[in-house]
Amino acid sequence: MDKGDYKIIFTGPVGSGKTTAISSISDSAPIATDMKASDMTKSRKSQTTVAMDYGVLKVGGGEQIHLYGTPGQERFDFMWDILTTGGIGLVLLIDNTREKPMNDLKFFLNSFKEFIMNTAVVIGVTQMDKMNKPTIYDYRDELKEMSLNPPIFEVDARRKEDVSLLVQSLLFSLDPSINEV
Ligand SMILES: Nc1nc2c(ncn2[C@@H]2O[C@H](COP(=O)(O)OP(=O)(O)OP(=O)(O)O)[C@@H](O)[C@H]2O)c(=O)[nH]1
Ligand SMILES: [Mg+2]
């Protein structure tokens, strides 16, 4: 990584859209390590990330933001620490169609607690077109209970503008003088 480059990590449960989000926003061909999800009885998709996703976002001044996505499956959680090293912030994607998305929220915020304490987090709730509850307000209430107040948005990981909004708000919460991605 060159001087002036940054690293952001995308995480969240299986199917929340990490691989999709990185491929939506990456300026270079993204790298994915998806394999056939033959052992995942609960999954509604055929591929799952087993190591990481990687993409690059070019920003003003020739700087680049390196985007890393974690595997969603807990059995690959040894990758989570490796991938957060050197990162400046976390994008947490939550899939609203999963059985207990509020539990996913708590689980991931807790798993990345130390990293978040030292950096920043922004939350994107995906698949709200399929399932509109819990609402963003419900999430905010839950976050308040946890004494947290991170930016949280309804997003579609397939839409570049939505993913860009997440990255911009993360950068803004780290440094309000940054205003262009
Ligand atoms: N309807 C709908 N589909 C979405 C939305 N966001 C993402 N998707 C779809 O949901 C799926 C997400 O799959 P992935 O991007 O592989 O999810 P992942 O988080 O990388 O999953 P793992 O690697 O298995 O942890 C893709 O088929 C996307 O096209 C959304 O907001 N609405
Ligand atoms: Mg993936």
Coordinates of N, CA and C and ligand atoms in Angstrom, one line a residue:
M1 N 0.8 -1.2 0.0 CA 0.0 0.0 0.0 C 0.9 1.2 0.0
D2 N 0.6 2.2 -0.9 CA 1.4 3.4 -1.0 C 1.0 4.4 0.1
K3 N 1.9 5.3 0.4 CA 1.6 6.3 1.4 C 0.4 7.1 0.9
G4 N -0.5 7.4 1.8 CA -1.7 8.2 1.3 C -2.8 7.2 0.9
D5 N -2.6 5.9 0.9 CA -3.6 5.0 0.6 C -4.3 4.6 1.9
Y6 N -5.6 4.2 1.8 CA -6.3 3.8 3.0 C -6.9 2.4 2.7
K7 N -7.3 1.8 3.8 CA -7.9 0.5 3.7 C -9.2 0.5 4.5
I8 N -10.3 0.0 3.9 CA -11.6 -0.1 4.5 C -12.0 -1.5 4.5
I9 N -12.7 -2.0 5.5 CA -13.1 -3.4 5.6 C -14.6 -3.5 5.6
F10 N -15.1 -4.4 4.7 CA -16.6 -4.7 4.7 C -16.8 -6.0 5.4
T11 N -17.8 -6.0 6.3 CA -18.1 -7.2 7.0 C -19.6 -7.3 7.1
G12 N -20.0 -8.5 7.7 CA -21.5 -8.7 7.9 C -21.8 -10.2 7.6
P13 N -23.0 -10.6 7.9 CA -23.3 -12.0 7.8 C -23.4 -12.5 6.3
V14 N -23.4 -13.8 6.2 CA -23.5 -14.4 4.8 C -24.7 -13.8 4.1
G15 N -24.4 -13.4 2.9 CA -25.5 -12.9 2.0 C -25.9 -11.5 2.2
S16 N -25.1 -10.8 3.1 CA -25.5 -9.4 3.3 C -25.0 -8.4 2.2
G17 N -24.2 -9.0 1.3 CA -23.8 -8.2 0.1 C -22.4 -7.7 0.1
K18 N -21.5 -8.2 0.8 CA -20.1 -7.7 0.9 C -19.4 -7.8 -0.5
T19 N -19.5 -9.0 -1.0 CA -18.8 -9.3 -2.3 C -19.5 -8.4 -3.4
T20 N -20.8 -8.3 -3.4 CA -21.5 -7.5 -4.3 C -21.2 -6.0 -4.2
A21 N -21.1 -5.5 -3.0 CA -20.8 -4.1 -2.7 C -19.5 -3.8 -3.3
I22 N -18.5 -4.6 -3.0 CA -17.1 -4.3 -3.4 C -17.0 -4.3 -4.9
S23 N -17.7 -5.3 -5.6 CA -17.7 -5.3 -7.0 C -18.5 -4.1 -7.6
S24 N -19.5 -3.6 -6.9 CA -20.3 -2.5 -7.4 C -19.4 -1.2 -7.5
I25 N -18.5 -1.1 -6.5 CA -17.9 0.2 -6.3 C -16.4 0.2 -6.8
S26 N -15.8 -0.9 -7.0 CA -14.4 -1.0 -7.3 C -14.1 -0.4 -8.7
D27 N -13.0 0.3 -8.8 CA -12.6 0.9 -10.0 C -11.7 -0.1 -10.8
S28 N -11.2 -1.1 -10.2 CA -10.5 -2.1 -10.9 C -11.2 -3.4 -10.8
A29 N -10.9 -4.4 -11.6 CA -11.6 -5.7 -11.5 C -11.5 -6.2 -10.1
P30 N -12.6 -6.5 -9.4 CA -12.4 -6.9 -8.0 C -11.9 -8.4 -8.0
I31 N -11.3 -8.7 -6.9 CA -10.9 -10.1 -6.6 C -11.8 -10.7 -5.6
A32 N -12.4 -11.8 -6.0 CA -13.2 -12.5 -5.0 C -12.7 -13.9 -4.8
T33 N -13.0 -14.5 -3.7 CA -12.5 -15.9 -3.4 C -13.8 -16.7 -3.1
D34 N -14.7 -16.6 -4.0 CA -16.0 -17.3 -3.7 C -15.9 -18.8 -4.2
M35 N -16.5 -19.6 -3.4 CA -16.5 -21.1 -3.7 C -18.0 -21.5 -3.7
K36 N -18.2 -22.6 -4.3 CA -19.6 -23.2 -4.3 C -20.0 -23.5 -2.8
A37 N -21.1 -23.0 -2.4 CA -21.6 -23.1 -1.0 C -22.3 -24.4 -0.8
S38 N -21.7 -25.5 -1.1 CA -22.4 -26.8 -1.0 C -22.8 -27.2 0.4
D39 N -22.0 -26.7 1.4 CA -22.3 -27.2 2.8 C -23.2 -26.2 3.5
M40 N -23.6 -25.2 2.8 CA -24.4 -24.2 3.5 C -25.9 -24.4 3.3
T41 N -26.5 -25.2 4.2 CA -27.9 -25.5 4.0 C -28.8 -24.3 4.1
K42 N -28.4 -23.3 5.0 CA -29.3 -22.2 5.2 C -29.2 -21.1 4.1
S43 N -28.1 -21.2 3.3 CA -27.8 -20.2 2.3 C -28.8 -20.2 1.2
R44 N -29.2 -19.0 0.7 CA -30.0 -18.9 -0.5 C -29.3 -18.6 -1.7
K45 N -27.9 -18.6 -1.6 CA -27.1 -18.4 -2.8 C -26.1 -19.4 -3.0
S46 N -25.6 -19.5 -4.2 CA -24.7 -20.7 -4.5 C -23.3 -20.5 -4.2
Q47 N -22.8 -19.2 -4.1 CA -21.4 -18.9 -3.8 C -21.2 -18.2 -2.5
T48 N -20.1 -18.5 -1.8 CA -19.8 -17.8 -0.6 C -18.3 -17.5 -0.5
T49 N -18.0 -16.4 0.1 CA -16.6 -16.0 0.2 C -15.8 -16.9 1.3
V50 N -14.7 -17.4 0.9 CA -13.9 -18.2 1.8 C -12.7 -17.6 2.4
A51 N -12.2 -16.5 1.7 CA -11.0 -15.9 2.3 C -11.2 -14.4 2.3
M52 N -11.4 -13.8 1.2 CA -11.6 -12.3 1.2 C -12.1 -11.8 -0.1
D53 N -12.6 -10.6 -0.1 CA -12.8 -9.8 -1.4 C -11.8 -8.7 -1.4
Y54 N -11.5 -8.2 -2.6 CA -10.6 -7.0 -2.7 C -11.0 -6.2 -3.9
G55 N -11.0 -4.9 -3.6 CA -11.3 -3.9 -4.7 C -10.6 -2.7 -4.4
V56 N -10.6 -1.8 -5.4 CA -9.9 -0.5 -5.2 C -10.8 0.7 -5.6
L57 N -10.8 1.7 -4.9 CA -11.6 2.9 -5.2 C -10.6 4.1 -5.3
K58 N -10.6 4.7 -6.5 CA -9.7 5.8 -6.7 C -10.3 7.1 -6.2
V59 N -9.6 7.9 -5.5 CA -10.1 9.1 -5.0 C -9.2 10.3 -5.5
G60 N -9.7 11.5 -5.2 CA -8.9 12.7 -5.7 C -7.5 12.7 -5.2
G61 N -6.6 13.3 -6.0 CA -5.2 13.4 -5.6 C -4.4 12.1 -5.8
G62 N -4.9 11.2 -6.6 CA -4.2 10.0 -6.9 C -4.2 8.9 -5.8
E63 N -4.9 9.2 -4.7 CA -5.0 8.3 -3.6 C -6.0 7.2 -3.9
Q64 N -5.8 6.1 -3.2 CA -6.6 4.9 -3.5 C -7.2 4.4 -2.1
I65 N -8.4 3.9 -2.2 CA -8.9 3.3 -1.0 C -9.0 1.8 -1.3
H66 N -8.3 1.0 -0.5 CA -8.4 -0.4 -0.7 C -9.5 -1.0 0.0
L67 N -10.4 -1.8 -0.6 CA -11.6 -2.3 0.0 C -11.4 -3.8 0.2
Y68 N -11.5 -4.2 1.4 CA -11.4 -5.7 1.7 C -12.7 -6.2 2.3
G69 N -13.2 -7.3 1.8 CA -14.4 -7.9 2.3 C -14.1 -9.2 3.1
T70 N -14.7 -9.4 4.2 CA -14.4 -10.6 5.0 C -15.4 -11.7 4.5
P71 N -15.1 -12.9 4.8 CA -16.1 -14.0 4.6 C -17.2 -13.7 5.7
G72 N -18.4 -14.1 5.4 CA -19.5 -13.9 6.4 C -19.5 -15.1 7.4
Q73 N -19.1 -16.3 6.9 CA -19.3 -17.4 7.8 C -18.3 -17.4 8.9
E74 N -18.9 -17.7 10.1 CA -18.0 -17.6 11.3 C -16.9 -18.6 11.3
R75 N -17.0 -19.7 10.6 CA -15.9 -20.7 10.6 C -14.6 -20.1 9.9
F76 N -14.8 -19.0 9.2 CA -13.6 -18.3 8.6 C -13.2 -17.0 9.4
D77 N -13.7 -17.0 10.7 CA -13.5 -15.7 11.4 C -12.0 -15.4 11.7
F78 N -11.1 -16.4 11.5 CA -9.7 -16.2 11.7 C -9.2 -15.1 10.7
M79 N -10.0 -15.0 9.6 CA -9.6 -14.0 8.6 C -9.9 -12.5 9.1
W80 N -10.9 -12.4 10.0 CA -11.4 -11.1 10.4 C -10.3 -10.2 10.9
D81 N -9.5 -10.8 11.9 CA -8.4 -10.0 12.4 C -7.3 -9.6 11.4
I82 N -7.0 -10.6 10.6 CA -6.0 -10.4 9.6 C -6.4 -9.3 8.6
L83 N -7.7 -9.3 8.3 CA -8.2 -8.3 7.3 C -8.3 -6.9 7.9
T84 N -8.6 -6.8 9.2 CA -8.7 -5.4 9.7 C -7.4 -4.7 10.0
T85 N -6.3 -5.5 10.1 CA -5.0 -4.9 10.4 C -4.7 -3.7 9.4
G86 N -4.5 -2.5 10.0 CA -4.1 -1.4 9.2 C -5.3 -0.6 8.6
G87 N -6.5 -1.1 8.9 CA -7.7 -0.5 8.3 C -8.1 0.8 9.1
I88 N -8.8 1.7 8.3 CA -9.2 3.0 9.0 C -10.7 3.0 9.4
G89 N -11.4 2.0 8.9 CA -12.8 1.9 9.3 C -13.5 0.7 8.8
L90 N -14.8 0.5 9.3 CA -15.5 -0.7 9.0 C -16.9 -0.3 8.4
V91 N -17.2 -1.0 7.3 CA -18.6 -1.0 6.7 C -19.3 -2.3 7.1
L92 N -20.3 -2.2 8.0 CA -21.0 -3.4 8.4 C -22.3 -3.5 7.6
L93 N -22.5 -4.6 6.8 CA -23.7 -4.8 6.1 C -24.6 -5.8 6.8
I94 N -25.8 -5.5 6.9 CA -26.8 -6.4 7.6 C -27.9 -6.7 6.6
D95 N -28.2 -8.0 6.5 CA -29.2 -8.5 5.5 C -30.6 -8.6 6.3
N96 N -31.5 -7.7 5.9 CA -32.8 -7.6 6.6 C -33.7 -8.8 6.4
T97 N -33.3 -9.7 5.5 CA -34.2 -10.9 5.3 C -33.8 -12.1 6.2
R98 N -32.6 -11.9 6.9 CA -32.2 -13.0 7.7 C -33.1 -13.1 9.0
E99 N -33.0 -14.3 9.6 CA -34.0 -14.6 10.7 C -34.0 -13.5 11.8
K100 N -32.8 -13.2 12.3 CA -32.7 -12.2 13.4 C -31.6 -11.2 13.1
P101 N -31.9 -10.2 12.2 CA -30.9 -9.3 11.8 C -30.4 -8.4 12.9
M102 N -31.2 -8.2 13.9 CA -30.8 -7.4 15.1 C -29.7 -8.1 15.9
N103 N -29.8 -9.5 15.9 CA -28.8 -10.3 16.5 C -27.5 -10.2 15.7
D104 N -27.6 -10.2 14.4 CA -26.5 -10.1 13.5 C -25.7 -8.8 13.8
L105 N -26.5 -7.7 13.9 CA -26.0 -6.4 14.2 C -25.1 -6.5 15.5
K106 N -25.7 -7.0 16.6 CA -25.0 -7.1 17.8 C -23.8 -7.9 17.8
F107 N -23.9 -9.1 17.1 CA -22.8 -10.0 17.0 C -21.6 -9.4 16.3
F108 N -21.9 -8.7 15.1 CA -20.7 -8.2 14.4 C -20.2 -6.9 15.1
L109 N -21.0 -6.1 15.7 CA -20.4 -5.0 16.4 C -19.6 -5.5 17.5
N110 N -20.0 -6.6 18.2 CA -19.2 -7.1 19.3 C -17.9 -7.8 18.8
S111 N -18.0 -8.5 17.7 CA -16.8 -9.2 17.1 C -15.7 -8.2 16.7
F112 N -16.2 -7.0 16.2 CA -15.2 -6.0 15.7 C -15.1 -4.9 16.7
K113 N -15.5 -5.1 17.9 CA -15.5 -4.1 18.9 C -14.2 -3.2 19.1
E114 N -13.1 -4.0 19.2 CA -11.8 -3.3 19.4 C -11.5 -2.5 18.2
F115 N -11.6 -3.0 17.0 CA -11.3 -2.3 15.8 C -12.2 -1.0 15.7
I116 N -13.5 -1.2 16.0 CA -14.4 0.0 15.9 C -14.0 1.1 16.9
M117 N -13.6 0.6 18.1 CA -13.3 1.6 19.1 C -12.1 2.5 18.7
N118 N -11.2 1.9 17.9 CA -10.0 2.6 17.4 C -10.2 3.3 16.1
T119 N -11.3 3.0 15.4 CA -11.6 3.6 14.1 C -13.0 4.1 14.0
A120 N -13.8 3.7 13.0 CA -15.1 4.1 12.9 C -15.9 3.1 12.2
V121 N -17.3 3.1 12.3 CA -18.1 2.1 11.7 C -19.3 2.9 11.0
V122 N -19.7 2.3 9.9 CA -21.0 2.8 9.3 C -21.8 1.5 8.9
I123 N -23.1 1.6 9.0 CA -23.9 0.4 8.8 C -24.8 0.6 7.6
G124 N -24.9 -0.5 6.8 CA -25.8 -0.5 5.6 C -26.7 -1.7 5.8
V125 N -28.0 -1.4 5.7 CA -29.0 -2.5 5.8 C -29.5 -2.8 4.4
T126 N -29.2 -4.1 4.0 CA -29.5 -4.5 2.6 C -30.8 -5.3 2.6
Q127 N -31.3 -5.5 1.4 CA -32.5 -6.4 1.1 C -33.7 -5.8 1.8
M128 N -33.8 -4.5 2.0 CA -35.0 -3.9 2.6 C -36.1 -3.9 1.6
D129 N -35.8 -4.0 0.3 CA -36.8 -4.1 -0.7 C -37.6 -5.4 -0.5
K130 N -37.0 -6.4 0.0 CA -37.6 -7.7 0.3 C -38.3 -7.8 1.6
M131 N -37.7 -7.1 2.6 CA -38.2 -7.2 4.0 C -38.0 -5.8 4.6
N132 N -39.2 -5.1 4.9 CA -39.0 -3.7 5.4 C -39.0 -3.6 6.9
K133 N -39.0 -4.7 7.6 CA -38.9 -4.7 9.0 C -37.7 -5.6 9.5
P134 N -36.9 -5.3 10.5 CA -37.0 -4.0 11.2 C -36.6 -2.8 10.4
T135 N -37.1 -1.6 10.8 CA -36.8 -0.4 10.1 C -35.5 0.2 10.6
I136 N -35.1 1.2 9.8 CA -33.9 1.9 10.2 C -34.1 2.5 11.6
Y137 N -35.3 3.0 11.9 CA -35.6 3.5 13.3 C -35.4 2.4 14.3
D138 N -35.8 1.2 14.0 CA -35.6 0.1 15.0 C -34.2 -0.1 15.3
Y139 N -33.4 -0.1 14.2 CA -31.9 -0.3 14.3 C -31.3 0.9 15.2
R140 N -31.8 2.1 14.9 CA -31.2 3.2 15.7 C -31.5 3.1 17.2
D141 N -32.7 2.6 17.5 CA -33.1 2.4 18.9 C -32.2 1.4 19.5
E142 N -32.0 0.3 18.8 CA -31.1 -0.8 19.3 C -29.7 -0.3 19.5
L143 N -29.2 0.5 18.6 CA -27.8 1.1 18.7 C -27.8 2.0 19.9
K144 N -28.8 2.8 20.1 CA -28.9 3.7 21.2 C -28.7 2.9 22.5
E145 N -29.4 1.8 22.6 CA -29.3 0.9 23.8 C -27.9 0.5 24.0
M146 N -27.1 0.4 22.9 CA -25.7 0.0 23.0 C -24.8 1.2 23.2
S147 N -25.4 2.4 23.4 CA -24.7 3.6 23.5 C -23.8 3.9 22.2
L148 N -24.4 3.5 21.1 CA -23.7 3.8 19.8 C -24.6 4.7 18.9
N149 N -24.0 5.5 18.1 CA -24.7 6.3 17.2 C -24.0 6.4 15.8
P150 N -23.7 5.3 15.2 CA -23.0 5.3 13.9 C -24.0 5.7 12.8
P151 N -23.5 6.2 11.7 CA -24.3 6.4 10.5 C -24.9 5.1 10.1
I152 N -26.2 5.1 9.7 CA -26.9 3.9 9.3 C -27.8 4.2 8.1
F153 N -27.8 3.4 7.1 CA -28.6 3.7 5.9 C -29.2 2.4 5.3
E154 N -30.3 2.6 4.6 CA -30.9 1.5 3.8 C -30.1 1.5 2.5
V155 N -29.5 0.4 2.1 CA -28.7 0.3 0.9 C -29.0 -0.9 0.1
D156 N -28.7 -0.8 -1.2 CA -28.8 -2.0 -2.1 C -27.3 -2.2 -2.5
A157 N -26.7 -3.3 -2.2 CA -25.3 -3.5 -2.5 C -25.0 -3.6 -4.0
R158 N -26.1 -3.7 -4.8 CA -25.9 -3.8 -6.2 C -25.8 -2.4 -6.8
R159 N -26.2 -1.4 -6.0 CA -26.2 0.0 -6.5 C -24.9 0.7 -6.1
K160 N -24.1 1.2 -7.1 CA -22.9 1.9 -6.8 C -23.1 3.1 -5.9
E161 N -24.1 3.9 -6.2 CA -24.4 5.1 -5.4 C -24.6 4.8 -3.9
D162 N -25.3 3.7 -3.7 CA -25.6 3.3 -2.3 C -24.3 3.0 -1.5
V163 N -23.4 2.2 -2.2 CA -22.2 1.8 -1.6 C -21.2 3.0 -1.4
S164 N -21.3 3.8 -2.4 CA -20.5 5.0 -2.3 C -20.9 5.9 -1.2
L165 N -22.2 6.0 -0.9 CA -22.7 6.8 0.2 C -22.1 6.2 1.5
L166 N -22.1 4.9 1.6 CA -21.5 4.3 2.9 C -20.1 4.7 3.1
V167 N -19.3 4.5 2.0 CA -17.9 4.8 2.1 C -17.6 6.3 2.4
Q168 N -18.4 7.2 1.7 CA -18.3 8.6 2.0 C -18.6 9.0 3.4
S169 N -19.7 8.4 3.9 CA -20.0 8.8 5.3 C -19.0 8.2 6.3
L170 N -18.4 7.1 6.0 CA -17.4 6.5 6.8 C -16.2 7.5 6.8
L171 N -15.8 7.9 5.7 CA -14.6 8.8 5.6 C -14.9 10.2 6.3
F172 N -16.2 10.6 6.1 CA -16.6 11.9 6.7 C -16.6 11.8 8.2
S173 N -17.0 10.6 8.8 CA -17.0 10.5 10.2 C -15.6 10.4 10.8
L174 N -14.6 10.0 9.9 CA -13.2 10.0 10.4 C -12.6 11.3 10.3
D175 N -13.0 12.0 9.2 CA -12.4 13.4 9.0 C -13.4 14.2 8.2
P176 N -14.1 15.1 8.9 CA -15.1 15.9 8.3 C -14.6 16.8 7.2
S177 N -13.3 17.0 7.1 CA -12.8 17.9 6.1 C -12.8 17.2 4.7
I178 N -12.9 15.8 4.7 CA -13.0 15.1 3.5 C -14.4 15.2 2.9
N179 N -14.5 15.7 1.6 CA -15.8 15.8 1.1 C -16.0 15.3 -0.3
E180 N -15.0 14.6 -0.8 CA -15.1 14.0 -2.1 C -14.5 12.6 -2.3
V181 N -15.3 11.7 -2.8 CA -14.8 10.4 -3.1 C -14.9 10.2 -4.6
Ligands
LIG1 N1 -33.0 -7.7 -3.5 C1 -31.8 -7.3 -3.1 N2 -30.7 -8.1 -3.3 C2 -29.5 -7.7 -2.9 C3 -29.4 -6.4 -2.2 N3 -28.1 -6.3 -1.9 C4 -27.5 -7.4 -2.3 N4 -28.3 -8.2 -3.0 C5 -28.1 -9.5 -3.6 O1 -27.8 -10.4 -2.4 C6 -26.7 -11.3 -2.7 C7 -25.6 -11.0 -1.8 O2 -24.6 -11.9 -2.1 P1 -23.0 -11.7 -1.7 O3 -22.6 -10.4 -2.2 O4 -22.3 -12.9 -2.3 O5 -23.0 -11.7 -0.2 P2 -21.8 -11.8 0.8 O6 -22.1 -10.8 1.9 O7 -20.5 -11.6 0.1 O8 -21.9 -13.3 1.4 P3 -20.7 -14.3 1.9 O9 -19.5 -14.1 1.1 O10 -21.3 -15.7 1.7 O11 -20.5 -14.0 3.4 C8 -26.4 -11.0 -4.2 O12 -27.1 -12.0 -5.0 C9 -26.9 -9.6 -4.5 O13 -27.2 -9.4 -5.8 C10 -30.6 -5.7 -1.9 O14 -30.5 -4.6 -1.3 N5 -31.7 -6.2 -2.4
MG2 MG -18.8 -12.7 -0.1

